PDB file of C-alpha atoms in Angstrom:
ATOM      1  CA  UNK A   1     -16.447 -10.883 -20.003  1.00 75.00           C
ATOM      2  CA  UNK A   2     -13.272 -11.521 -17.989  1.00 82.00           C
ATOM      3  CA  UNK A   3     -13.269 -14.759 -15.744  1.00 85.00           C
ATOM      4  CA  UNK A   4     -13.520 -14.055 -11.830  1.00 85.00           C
ATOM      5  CA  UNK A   5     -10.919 -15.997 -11.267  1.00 86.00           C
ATOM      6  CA  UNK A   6      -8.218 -14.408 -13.411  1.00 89.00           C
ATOM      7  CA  UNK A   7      -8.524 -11.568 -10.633  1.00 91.00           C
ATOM      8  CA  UNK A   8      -7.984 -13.624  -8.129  1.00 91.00           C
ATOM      9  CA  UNK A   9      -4.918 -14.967  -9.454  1.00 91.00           C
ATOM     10  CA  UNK A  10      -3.383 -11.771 -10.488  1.00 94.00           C
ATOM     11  CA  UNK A  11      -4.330 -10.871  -6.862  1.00 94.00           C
ATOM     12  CA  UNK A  12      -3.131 -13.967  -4.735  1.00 94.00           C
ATOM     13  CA  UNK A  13       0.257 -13.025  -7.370  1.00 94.00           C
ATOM     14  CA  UNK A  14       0.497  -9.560  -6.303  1.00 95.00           C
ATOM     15  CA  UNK A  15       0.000 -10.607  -2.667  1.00 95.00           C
ATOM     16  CA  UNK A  16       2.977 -13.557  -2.962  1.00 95.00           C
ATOM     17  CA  UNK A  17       5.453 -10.961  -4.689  1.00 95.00           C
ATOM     18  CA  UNK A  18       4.263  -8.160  -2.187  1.00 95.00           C
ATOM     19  CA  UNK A  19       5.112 -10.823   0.613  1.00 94.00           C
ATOM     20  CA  UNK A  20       8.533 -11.492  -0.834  1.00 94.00           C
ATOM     21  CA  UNK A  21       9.262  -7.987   0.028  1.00 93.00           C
ATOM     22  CA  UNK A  22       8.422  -7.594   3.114  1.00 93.00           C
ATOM     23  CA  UNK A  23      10.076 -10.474   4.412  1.00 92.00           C
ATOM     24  CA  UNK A  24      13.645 -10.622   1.875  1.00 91.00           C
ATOM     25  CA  UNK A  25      14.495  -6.636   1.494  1.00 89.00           C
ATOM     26  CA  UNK A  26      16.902  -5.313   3.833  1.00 86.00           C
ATOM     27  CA  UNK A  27      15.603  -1.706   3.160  1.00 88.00           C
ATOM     28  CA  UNK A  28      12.406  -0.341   5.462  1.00 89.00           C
ATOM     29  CA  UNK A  29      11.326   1.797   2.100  1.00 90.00           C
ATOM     30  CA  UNK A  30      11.135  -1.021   0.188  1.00 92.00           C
ATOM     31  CA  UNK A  31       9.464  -2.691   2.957  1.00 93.00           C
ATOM     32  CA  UNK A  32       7.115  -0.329   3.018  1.00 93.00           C
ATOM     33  CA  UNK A  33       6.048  -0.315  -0.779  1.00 94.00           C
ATOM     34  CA  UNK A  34       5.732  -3.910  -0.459  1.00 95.00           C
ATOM     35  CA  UNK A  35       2.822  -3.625   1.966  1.00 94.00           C
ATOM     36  CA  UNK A  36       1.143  -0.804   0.045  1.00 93.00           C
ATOM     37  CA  UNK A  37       1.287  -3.415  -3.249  1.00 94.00           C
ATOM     38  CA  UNK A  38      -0.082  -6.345  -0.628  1.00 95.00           C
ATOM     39  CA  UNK A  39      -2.901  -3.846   0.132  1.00 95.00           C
ATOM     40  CA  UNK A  40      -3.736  -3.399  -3.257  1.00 95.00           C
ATOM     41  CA  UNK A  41      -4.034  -6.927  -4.438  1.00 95.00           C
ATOM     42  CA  UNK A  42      -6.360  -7.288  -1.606  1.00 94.00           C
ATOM     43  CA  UNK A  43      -8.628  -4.426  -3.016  1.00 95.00           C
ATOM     44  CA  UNK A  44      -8.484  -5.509  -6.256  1.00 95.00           C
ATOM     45  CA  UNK A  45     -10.217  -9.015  -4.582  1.00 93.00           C
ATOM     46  CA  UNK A  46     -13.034  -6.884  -3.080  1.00 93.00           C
ATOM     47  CA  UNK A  47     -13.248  -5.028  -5.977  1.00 93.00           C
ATOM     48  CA  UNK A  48     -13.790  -8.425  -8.034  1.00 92.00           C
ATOM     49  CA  UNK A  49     -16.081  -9.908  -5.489  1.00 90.00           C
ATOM     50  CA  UNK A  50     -18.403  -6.912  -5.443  1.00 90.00           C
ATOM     51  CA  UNK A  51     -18.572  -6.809  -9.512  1.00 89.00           C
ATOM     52  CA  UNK A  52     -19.744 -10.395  -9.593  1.00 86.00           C
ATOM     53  CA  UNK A  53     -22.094 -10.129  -6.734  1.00 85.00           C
ATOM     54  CA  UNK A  54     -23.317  -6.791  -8.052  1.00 85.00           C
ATOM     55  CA  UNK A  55     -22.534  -5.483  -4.600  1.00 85.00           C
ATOM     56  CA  UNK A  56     -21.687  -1.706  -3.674  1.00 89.00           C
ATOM     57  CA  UNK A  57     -19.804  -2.525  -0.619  1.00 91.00           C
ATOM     58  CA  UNK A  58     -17.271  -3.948  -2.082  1.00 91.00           C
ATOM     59  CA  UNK A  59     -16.025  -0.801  -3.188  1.00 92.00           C
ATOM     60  CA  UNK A  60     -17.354   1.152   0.190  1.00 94.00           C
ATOM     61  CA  UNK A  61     -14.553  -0.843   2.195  1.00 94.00           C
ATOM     62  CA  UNK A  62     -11.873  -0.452  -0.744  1.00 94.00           C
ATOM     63  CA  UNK A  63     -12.135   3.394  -0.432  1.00 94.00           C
ATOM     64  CA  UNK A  64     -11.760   3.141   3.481  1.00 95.00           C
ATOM     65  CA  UNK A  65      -8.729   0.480   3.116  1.00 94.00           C
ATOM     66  CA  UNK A  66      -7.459   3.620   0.653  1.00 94.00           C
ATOM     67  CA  UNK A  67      -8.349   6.232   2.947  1.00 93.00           C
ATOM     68  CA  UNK A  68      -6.563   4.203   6.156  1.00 94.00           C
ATOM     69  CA  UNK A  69      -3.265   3.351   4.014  1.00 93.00           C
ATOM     70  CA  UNK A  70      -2.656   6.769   3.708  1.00 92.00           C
ATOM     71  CA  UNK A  71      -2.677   7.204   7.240  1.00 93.00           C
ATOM     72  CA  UNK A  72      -0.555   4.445   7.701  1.00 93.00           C
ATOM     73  CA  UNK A  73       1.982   5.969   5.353  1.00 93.00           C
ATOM     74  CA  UNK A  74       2.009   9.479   6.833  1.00 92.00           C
ATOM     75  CA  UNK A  75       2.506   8.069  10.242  1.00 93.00           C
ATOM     76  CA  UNK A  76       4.985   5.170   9.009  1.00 92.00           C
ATOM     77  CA  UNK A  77       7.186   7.996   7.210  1.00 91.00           C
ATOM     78  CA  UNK A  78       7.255   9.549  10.479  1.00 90.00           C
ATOM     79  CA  UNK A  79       8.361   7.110  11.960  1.00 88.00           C
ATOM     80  CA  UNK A  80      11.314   6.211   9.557  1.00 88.00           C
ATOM     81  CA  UNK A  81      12.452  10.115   9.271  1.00 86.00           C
ATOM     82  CA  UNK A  82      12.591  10.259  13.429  1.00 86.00           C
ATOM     83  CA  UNK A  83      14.568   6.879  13.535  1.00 84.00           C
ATOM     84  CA  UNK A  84      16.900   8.264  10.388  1.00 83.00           C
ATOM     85  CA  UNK A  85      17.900  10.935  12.826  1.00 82.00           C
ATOM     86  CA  UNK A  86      18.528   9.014  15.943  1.00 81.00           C
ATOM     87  CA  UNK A  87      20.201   5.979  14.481  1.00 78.00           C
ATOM     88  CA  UNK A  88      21.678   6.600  10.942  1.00 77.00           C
ATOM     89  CA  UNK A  89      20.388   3.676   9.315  1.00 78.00           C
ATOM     90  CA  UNK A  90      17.751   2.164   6.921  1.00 79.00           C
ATOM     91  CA  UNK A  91      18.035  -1.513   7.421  1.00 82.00           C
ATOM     92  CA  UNK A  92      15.515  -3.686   9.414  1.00 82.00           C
ATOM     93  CA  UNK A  93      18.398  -5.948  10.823  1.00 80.00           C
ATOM     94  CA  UNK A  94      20.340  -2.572  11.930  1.00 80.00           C
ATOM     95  CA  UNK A  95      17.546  -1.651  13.821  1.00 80.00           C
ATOM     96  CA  UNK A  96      17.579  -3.622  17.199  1.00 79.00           C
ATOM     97  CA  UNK A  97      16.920  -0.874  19.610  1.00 77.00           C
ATOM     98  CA  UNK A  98      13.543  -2.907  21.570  1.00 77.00           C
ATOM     99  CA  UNK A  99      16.272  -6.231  21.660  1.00 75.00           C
ATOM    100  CA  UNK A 100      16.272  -6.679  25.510  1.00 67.00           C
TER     101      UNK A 100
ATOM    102  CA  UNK B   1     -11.134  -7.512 -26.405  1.00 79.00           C
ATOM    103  CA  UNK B   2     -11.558  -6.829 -22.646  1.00 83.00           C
ATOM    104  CA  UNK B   3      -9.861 -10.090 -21.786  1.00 88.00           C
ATOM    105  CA  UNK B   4      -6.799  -8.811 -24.256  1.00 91.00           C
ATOM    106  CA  UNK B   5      -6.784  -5.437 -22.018  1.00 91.00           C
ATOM    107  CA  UNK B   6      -6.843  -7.865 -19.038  1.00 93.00           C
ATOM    108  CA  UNK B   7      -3.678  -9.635 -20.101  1.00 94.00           C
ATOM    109  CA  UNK B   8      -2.228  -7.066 -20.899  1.00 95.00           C
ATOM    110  CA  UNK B   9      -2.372  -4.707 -17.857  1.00 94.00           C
ATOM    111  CA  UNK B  10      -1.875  -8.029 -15.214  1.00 95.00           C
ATOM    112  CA  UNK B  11       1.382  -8.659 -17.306  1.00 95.00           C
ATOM    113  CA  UNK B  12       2.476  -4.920 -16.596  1.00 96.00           C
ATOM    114  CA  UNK B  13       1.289  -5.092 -13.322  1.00 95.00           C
ATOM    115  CA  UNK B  14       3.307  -8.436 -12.185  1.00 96.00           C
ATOM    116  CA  UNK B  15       5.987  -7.273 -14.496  1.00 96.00           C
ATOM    117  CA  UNK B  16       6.413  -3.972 -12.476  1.00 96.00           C
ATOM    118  CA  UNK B  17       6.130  -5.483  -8.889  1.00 95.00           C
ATOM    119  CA  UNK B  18       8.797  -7.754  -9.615  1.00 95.00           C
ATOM    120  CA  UNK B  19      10.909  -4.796 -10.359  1.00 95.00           C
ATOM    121  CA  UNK B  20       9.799  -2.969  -7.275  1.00 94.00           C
ATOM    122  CA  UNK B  21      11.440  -6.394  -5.510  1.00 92.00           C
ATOM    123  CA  UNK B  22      14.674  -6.672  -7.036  1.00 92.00           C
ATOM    124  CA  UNK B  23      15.618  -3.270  -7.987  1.00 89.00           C
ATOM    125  CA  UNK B  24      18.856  -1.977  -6.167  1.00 87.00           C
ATOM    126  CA  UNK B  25      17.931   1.700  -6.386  1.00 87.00           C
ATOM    127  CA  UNK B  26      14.824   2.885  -3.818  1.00 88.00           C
ATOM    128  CA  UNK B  27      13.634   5.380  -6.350  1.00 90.00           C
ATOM    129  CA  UNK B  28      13.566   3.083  -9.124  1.00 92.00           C
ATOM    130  CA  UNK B  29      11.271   0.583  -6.557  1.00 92.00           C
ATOM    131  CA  UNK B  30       8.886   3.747  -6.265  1.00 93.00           C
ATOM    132  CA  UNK B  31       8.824   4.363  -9.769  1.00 94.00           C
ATOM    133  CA  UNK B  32       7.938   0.480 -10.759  1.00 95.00           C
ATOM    134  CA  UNK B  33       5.546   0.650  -8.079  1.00 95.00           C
ATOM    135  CA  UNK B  34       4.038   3.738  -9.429  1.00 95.00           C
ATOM    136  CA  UNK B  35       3.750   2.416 -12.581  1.00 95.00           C
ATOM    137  CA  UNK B  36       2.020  -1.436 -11.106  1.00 95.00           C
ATOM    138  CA  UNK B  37      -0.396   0.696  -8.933  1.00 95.00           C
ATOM    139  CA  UNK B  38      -1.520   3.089 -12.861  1.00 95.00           C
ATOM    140  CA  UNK B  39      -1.871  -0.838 -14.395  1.00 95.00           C
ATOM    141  CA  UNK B  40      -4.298  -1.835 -10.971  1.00 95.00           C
ATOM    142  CA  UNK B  41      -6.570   1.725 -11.399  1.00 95.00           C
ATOM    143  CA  UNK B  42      -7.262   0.434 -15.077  1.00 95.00           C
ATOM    144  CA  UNK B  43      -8.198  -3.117 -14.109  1.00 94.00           C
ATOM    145  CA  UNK B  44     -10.908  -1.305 -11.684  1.00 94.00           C
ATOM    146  CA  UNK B  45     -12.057   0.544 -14.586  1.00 92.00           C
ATOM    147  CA  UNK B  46     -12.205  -2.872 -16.096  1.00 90.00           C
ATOM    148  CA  UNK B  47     -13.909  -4.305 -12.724  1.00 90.00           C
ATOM    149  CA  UNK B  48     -17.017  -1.486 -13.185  1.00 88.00           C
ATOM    150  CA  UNK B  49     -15.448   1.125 -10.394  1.00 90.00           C
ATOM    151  CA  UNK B  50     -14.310   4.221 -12.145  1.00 91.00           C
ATOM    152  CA  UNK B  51     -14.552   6.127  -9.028  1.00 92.00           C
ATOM    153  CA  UNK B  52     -12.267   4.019  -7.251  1.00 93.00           C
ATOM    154  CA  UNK B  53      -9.901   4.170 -10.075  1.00 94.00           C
ATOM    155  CA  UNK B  54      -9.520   7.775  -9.914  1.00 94.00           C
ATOM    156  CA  UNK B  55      -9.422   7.488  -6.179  1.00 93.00           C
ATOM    157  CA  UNK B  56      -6.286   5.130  -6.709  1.00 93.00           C
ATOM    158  CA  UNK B  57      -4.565   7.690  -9.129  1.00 94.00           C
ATOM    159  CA  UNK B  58      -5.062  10.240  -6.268  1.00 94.00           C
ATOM    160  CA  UNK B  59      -4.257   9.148  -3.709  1.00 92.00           C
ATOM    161  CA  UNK B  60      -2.187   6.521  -4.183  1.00 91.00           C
ATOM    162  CA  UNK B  61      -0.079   7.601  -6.837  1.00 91.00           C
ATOM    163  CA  UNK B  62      -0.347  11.301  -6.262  1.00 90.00           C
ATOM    164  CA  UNK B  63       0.257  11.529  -2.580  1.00 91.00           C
ATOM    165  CA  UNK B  64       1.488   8.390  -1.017  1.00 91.00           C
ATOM    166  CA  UNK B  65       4.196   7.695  -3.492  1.00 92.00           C
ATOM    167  CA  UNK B  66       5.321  11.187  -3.887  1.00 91.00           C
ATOM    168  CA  UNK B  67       5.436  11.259  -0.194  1.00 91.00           C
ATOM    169  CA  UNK B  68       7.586   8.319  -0.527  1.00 91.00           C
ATOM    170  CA  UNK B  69       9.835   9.985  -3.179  1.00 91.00           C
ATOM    171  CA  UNK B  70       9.939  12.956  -0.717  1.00 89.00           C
ATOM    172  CA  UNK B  71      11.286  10.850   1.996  1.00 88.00           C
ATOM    173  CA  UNK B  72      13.671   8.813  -0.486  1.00 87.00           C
ATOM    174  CA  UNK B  73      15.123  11.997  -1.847  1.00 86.00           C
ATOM    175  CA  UNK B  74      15.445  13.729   1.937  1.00 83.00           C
ATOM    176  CA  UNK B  75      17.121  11.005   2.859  1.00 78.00           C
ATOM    177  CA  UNK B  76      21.036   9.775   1.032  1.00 69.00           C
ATOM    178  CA  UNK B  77      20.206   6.762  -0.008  1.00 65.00           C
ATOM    179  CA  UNK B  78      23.539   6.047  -2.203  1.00 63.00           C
ATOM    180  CA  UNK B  79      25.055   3.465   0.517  1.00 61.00           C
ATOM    181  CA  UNK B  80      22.121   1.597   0.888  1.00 54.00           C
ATOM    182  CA  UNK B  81      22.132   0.081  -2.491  1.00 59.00           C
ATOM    183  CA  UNK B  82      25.054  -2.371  -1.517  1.00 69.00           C
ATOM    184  CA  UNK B  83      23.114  -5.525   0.151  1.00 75.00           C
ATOM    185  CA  UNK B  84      19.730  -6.026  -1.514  1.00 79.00           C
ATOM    186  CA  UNK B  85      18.233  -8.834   0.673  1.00 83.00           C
ATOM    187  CA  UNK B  86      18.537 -10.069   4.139  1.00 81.00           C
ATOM    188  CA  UNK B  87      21.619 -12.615   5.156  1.00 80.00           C
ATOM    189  CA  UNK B  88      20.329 -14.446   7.736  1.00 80.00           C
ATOM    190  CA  UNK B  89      16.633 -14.342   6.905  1.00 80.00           C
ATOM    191  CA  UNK B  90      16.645 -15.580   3.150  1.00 85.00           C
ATOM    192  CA  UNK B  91      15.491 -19.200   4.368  1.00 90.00           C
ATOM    193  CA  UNK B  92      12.751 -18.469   6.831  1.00 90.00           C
ATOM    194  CA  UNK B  93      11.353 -16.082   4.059  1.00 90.00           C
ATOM    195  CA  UNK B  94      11.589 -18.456   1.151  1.00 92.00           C
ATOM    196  CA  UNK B  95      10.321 -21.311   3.410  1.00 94.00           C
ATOM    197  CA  UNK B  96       7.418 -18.773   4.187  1.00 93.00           C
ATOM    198  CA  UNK B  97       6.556 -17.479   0.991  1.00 93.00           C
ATOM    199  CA  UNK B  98       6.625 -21.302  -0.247  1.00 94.00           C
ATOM    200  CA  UNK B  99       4.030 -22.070   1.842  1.00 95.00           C
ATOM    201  CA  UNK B 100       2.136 -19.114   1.034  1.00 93.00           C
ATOM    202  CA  UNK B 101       2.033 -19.551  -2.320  1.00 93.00           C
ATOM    203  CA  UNK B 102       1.217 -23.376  -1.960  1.00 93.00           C
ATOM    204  CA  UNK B 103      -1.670 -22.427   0.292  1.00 92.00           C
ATOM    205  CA  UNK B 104      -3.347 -19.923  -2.283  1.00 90.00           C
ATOM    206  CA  UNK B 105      -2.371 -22.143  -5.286  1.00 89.00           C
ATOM    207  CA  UNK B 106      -4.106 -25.143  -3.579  1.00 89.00           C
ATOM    208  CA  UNK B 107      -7.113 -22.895  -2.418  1.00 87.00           C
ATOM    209  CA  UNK B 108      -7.733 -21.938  -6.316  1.00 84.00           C
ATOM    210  CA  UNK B 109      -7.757 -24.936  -7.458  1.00 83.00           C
ATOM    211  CA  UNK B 110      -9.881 -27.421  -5.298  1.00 82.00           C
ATOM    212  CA  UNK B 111     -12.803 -24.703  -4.707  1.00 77.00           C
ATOM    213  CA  UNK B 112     -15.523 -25.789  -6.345  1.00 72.00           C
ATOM    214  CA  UNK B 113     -17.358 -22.325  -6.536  1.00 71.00           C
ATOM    215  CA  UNK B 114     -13.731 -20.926  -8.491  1.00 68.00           C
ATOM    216  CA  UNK B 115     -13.984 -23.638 -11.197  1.00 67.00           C
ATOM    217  CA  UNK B 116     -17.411 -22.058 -11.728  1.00 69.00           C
ATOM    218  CA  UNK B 117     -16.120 -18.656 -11.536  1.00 63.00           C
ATOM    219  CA  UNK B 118     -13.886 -19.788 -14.198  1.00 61.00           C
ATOM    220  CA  UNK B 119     -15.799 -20.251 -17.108  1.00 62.00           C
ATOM    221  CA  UNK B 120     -16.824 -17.356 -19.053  1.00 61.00           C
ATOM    222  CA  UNK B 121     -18.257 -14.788 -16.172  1.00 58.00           C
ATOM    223  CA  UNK B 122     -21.752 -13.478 -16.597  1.00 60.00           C
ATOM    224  CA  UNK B 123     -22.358 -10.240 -18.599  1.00 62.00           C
ATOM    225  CA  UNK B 124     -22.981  -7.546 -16.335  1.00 65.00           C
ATOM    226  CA  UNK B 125     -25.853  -5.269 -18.003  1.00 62.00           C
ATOM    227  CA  UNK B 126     -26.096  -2.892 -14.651  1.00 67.00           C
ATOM    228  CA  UNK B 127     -23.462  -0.305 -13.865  1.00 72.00           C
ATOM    229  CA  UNK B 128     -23.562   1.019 -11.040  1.00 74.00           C
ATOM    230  CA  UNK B 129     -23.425   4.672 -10.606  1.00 82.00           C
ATOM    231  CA  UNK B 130     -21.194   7.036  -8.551  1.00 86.00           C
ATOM    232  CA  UNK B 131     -24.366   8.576  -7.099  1.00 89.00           C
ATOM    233  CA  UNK B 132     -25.496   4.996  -5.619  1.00 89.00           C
ATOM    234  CA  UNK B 133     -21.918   4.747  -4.055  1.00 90.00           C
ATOM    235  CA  UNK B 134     -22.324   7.999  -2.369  1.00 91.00           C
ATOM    236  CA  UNK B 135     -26.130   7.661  -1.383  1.00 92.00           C
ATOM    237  CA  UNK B 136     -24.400   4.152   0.122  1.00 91.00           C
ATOM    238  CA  UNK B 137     -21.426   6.147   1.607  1.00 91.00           C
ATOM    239  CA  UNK B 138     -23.244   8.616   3.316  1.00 93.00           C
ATOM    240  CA  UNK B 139     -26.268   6.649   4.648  1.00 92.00           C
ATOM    241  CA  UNK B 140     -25.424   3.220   5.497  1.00 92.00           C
ATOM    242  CA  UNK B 141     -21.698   3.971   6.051  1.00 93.00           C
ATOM    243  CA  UNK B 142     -21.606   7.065   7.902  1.00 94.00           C
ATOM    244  CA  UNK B 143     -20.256   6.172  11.198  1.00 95.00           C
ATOM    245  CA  UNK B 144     -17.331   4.437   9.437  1.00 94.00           C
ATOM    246  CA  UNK B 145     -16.878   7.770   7.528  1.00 94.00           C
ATOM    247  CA  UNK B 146     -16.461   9.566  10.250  1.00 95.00           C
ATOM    248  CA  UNK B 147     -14.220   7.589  12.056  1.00 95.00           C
ATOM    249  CA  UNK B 148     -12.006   7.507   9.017  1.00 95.00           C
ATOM    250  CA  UNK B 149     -12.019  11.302   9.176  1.00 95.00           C
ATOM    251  CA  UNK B 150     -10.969  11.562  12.754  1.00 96.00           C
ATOM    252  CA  UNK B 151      -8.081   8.535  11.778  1.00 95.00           C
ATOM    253  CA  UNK B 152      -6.596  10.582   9.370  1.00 94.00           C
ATOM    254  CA  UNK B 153      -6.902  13.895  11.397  1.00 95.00           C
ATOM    255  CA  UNK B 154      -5.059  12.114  14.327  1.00 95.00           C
ATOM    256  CA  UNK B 155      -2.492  10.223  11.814  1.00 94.00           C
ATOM    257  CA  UNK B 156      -2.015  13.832  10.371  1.00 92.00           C
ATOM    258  CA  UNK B 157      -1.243  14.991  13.921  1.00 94.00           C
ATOM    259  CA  UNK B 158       1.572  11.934  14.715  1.00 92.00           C
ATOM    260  CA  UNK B 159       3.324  12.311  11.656  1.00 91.00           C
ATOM    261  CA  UNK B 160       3.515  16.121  12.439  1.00 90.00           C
ATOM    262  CA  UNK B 161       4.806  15.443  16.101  1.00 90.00           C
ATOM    263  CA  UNK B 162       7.058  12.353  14.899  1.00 87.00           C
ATOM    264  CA  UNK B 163       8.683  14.090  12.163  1.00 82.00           C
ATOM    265  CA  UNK B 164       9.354  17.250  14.160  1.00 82.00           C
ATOM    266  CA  UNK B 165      13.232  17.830  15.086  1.00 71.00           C
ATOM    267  CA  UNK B 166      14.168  18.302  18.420  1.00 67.00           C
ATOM    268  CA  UNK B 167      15.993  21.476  18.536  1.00 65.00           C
ATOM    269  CA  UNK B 168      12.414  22.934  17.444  1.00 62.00           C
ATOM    270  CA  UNK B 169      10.678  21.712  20.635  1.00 60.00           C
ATOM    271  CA  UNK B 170      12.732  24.095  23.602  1.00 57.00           C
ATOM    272  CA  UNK B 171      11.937  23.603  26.732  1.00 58.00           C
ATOM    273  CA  UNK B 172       9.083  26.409  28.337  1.00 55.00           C
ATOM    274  CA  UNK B 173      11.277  26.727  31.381  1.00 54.00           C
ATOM    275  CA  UNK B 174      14.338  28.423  29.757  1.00 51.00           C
ATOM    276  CA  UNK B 175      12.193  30.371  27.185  1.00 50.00           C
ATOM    277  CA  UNK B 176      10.275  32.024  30.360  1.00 50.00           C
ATOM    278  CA  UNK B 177      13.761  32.742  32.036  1.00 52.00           C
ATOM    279  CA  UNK B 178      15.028  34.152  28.895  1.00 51.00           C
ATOM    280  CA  UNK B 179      12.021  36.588  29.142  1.00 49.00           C
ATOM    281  CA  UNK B 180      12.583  37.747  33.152  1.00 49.00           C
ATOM    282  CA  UNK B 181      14.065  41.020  33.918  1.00 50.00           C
ATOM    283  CA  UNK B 182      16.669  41.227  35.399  1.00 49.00           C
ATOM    284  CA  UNK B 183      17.328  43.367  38.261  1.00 49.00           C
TER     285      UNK B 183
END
């Protein structure tokens, strides 16, 4: 059998990378992706958690944090296709229209 | 063997993020991170959840990142590739991610209960079923259900309304004059 712990580095890994790009990419996409990989290192904890405790709701809240994500996206890609057409860029440090 | 197929899928799966952090291109991002989120659905397999696996392929790879190609291809994306990271905000976000990492790194290593997590883990005789998950879903976690159906029905709605052009939405006032008779 496979350590719990080796999932919990591979996740607290995902989660430092996924961090990296959110905070150093210049492109909102990319930003984007980035906190759909932090998500998923996060599942893959609960996931990990609920094997070794032989626990079903560990994967009960992983298929909500799914279910919400997608949401997120939909409405987040809404977002970035409405502000595409009103200011003509992509890049978070462009994008200083709530400065005061 | 199963620790091999764990090695070997978290080494794709870091591999791949990376890529989705460095690469210049968008669509090559998407496509590393399509490829990271195929290693994670076979570590759940590994982790007892077949269900969720499949749910991951769906939805994850089958709608959310071809929404995100969608958007990547609707929108030109050749002059973006210039400037990869931010000027100003490389040091905060190194200093941050630092401490992140220093913070998780410590937390592995002085918990007690992880050292014991870290010898070989317990053989896990009982698999549980996809009809426990749903008897679980649908009994204990129904409320929550539904409220994640009326989420998604309402984030439907906003992305609808958000990603609507304006020329589509005329104002009612001129259509009704348009539609007077004159005299």
């Amino acid at each position: 059998m496979i350590p719990t712990a080796w999932y919990l580095i591979l996740a607290a890994t995902l989660f430092v990378i996924g961090g990296a790009g959110v905070l150093l990419r210049r492109n909102v996409l990319i930003v984007l992706m980035s906190l759909e990989l932090m998500l998923n290192s996060v599942t893959i904890n609960l996931l990990a958690f609920g094997h070794v405790l032989q626990d079903l709701r560990g994967q009960i809240i992983a298929i909500f944090v799914i279910a919400i994500t997608a949401a997120e996206v939909a409405v987040a890609l809404g977002i970035l296709v409405a502000l595409l057409r009103n200011k003509n860029t992509l890049e978070v440090d462009e994008l200083t229209v709530l400065k005061g | 063997m199963e620790r091999e197929f764990f090695l070997l899928l978290s080494g794709v799966a870091t591999a791949s993020a990376l890529l989705v952090i460095v690469a210049r291109n968008p669509v090559h991002s998407a496509l590393a991170l399509v490829a990271c989120l195929v290693q994670i659905a076979a570590l759940y397999v590994l982790l007892g959840a077949p269900f969720l696996a499949v749910i991951q392929i769906f939805v994850y790879v089958g709608a959310v990142m071809v929404l995100f190609l969608f958007v990547i291809m609707m929108l030109d994306v050749r002059k973006e590739s210039k400037r990869r990271y931010l000027k100003h905000a490389l040091l905060p976000g190194v200093v941050v991610l630092v401490i992140l990492s220093g913070e998780l790194i410590v937390l592995l290593t002085q918990s007690t209960k992880l050292h014991a997590a870290m010898g070989p883990g317990q053989t896990i005789t009982t698999q549980p079923s996809v009809e426990e998950l749903s008897l679980l879903l649908f009994q204990d976690f129904l409320l929550p259900f539904e409220v994640a159906s009326v989420i998604l029905l309402v984030a439907l709605i906003g992305a609808v309304v958000l990603a609507r052009s304006e020329a589509d939405v005329t104002p009612v006032r001129s259509r009704k004059n348009h539609g007077e008779v004159r005299r």
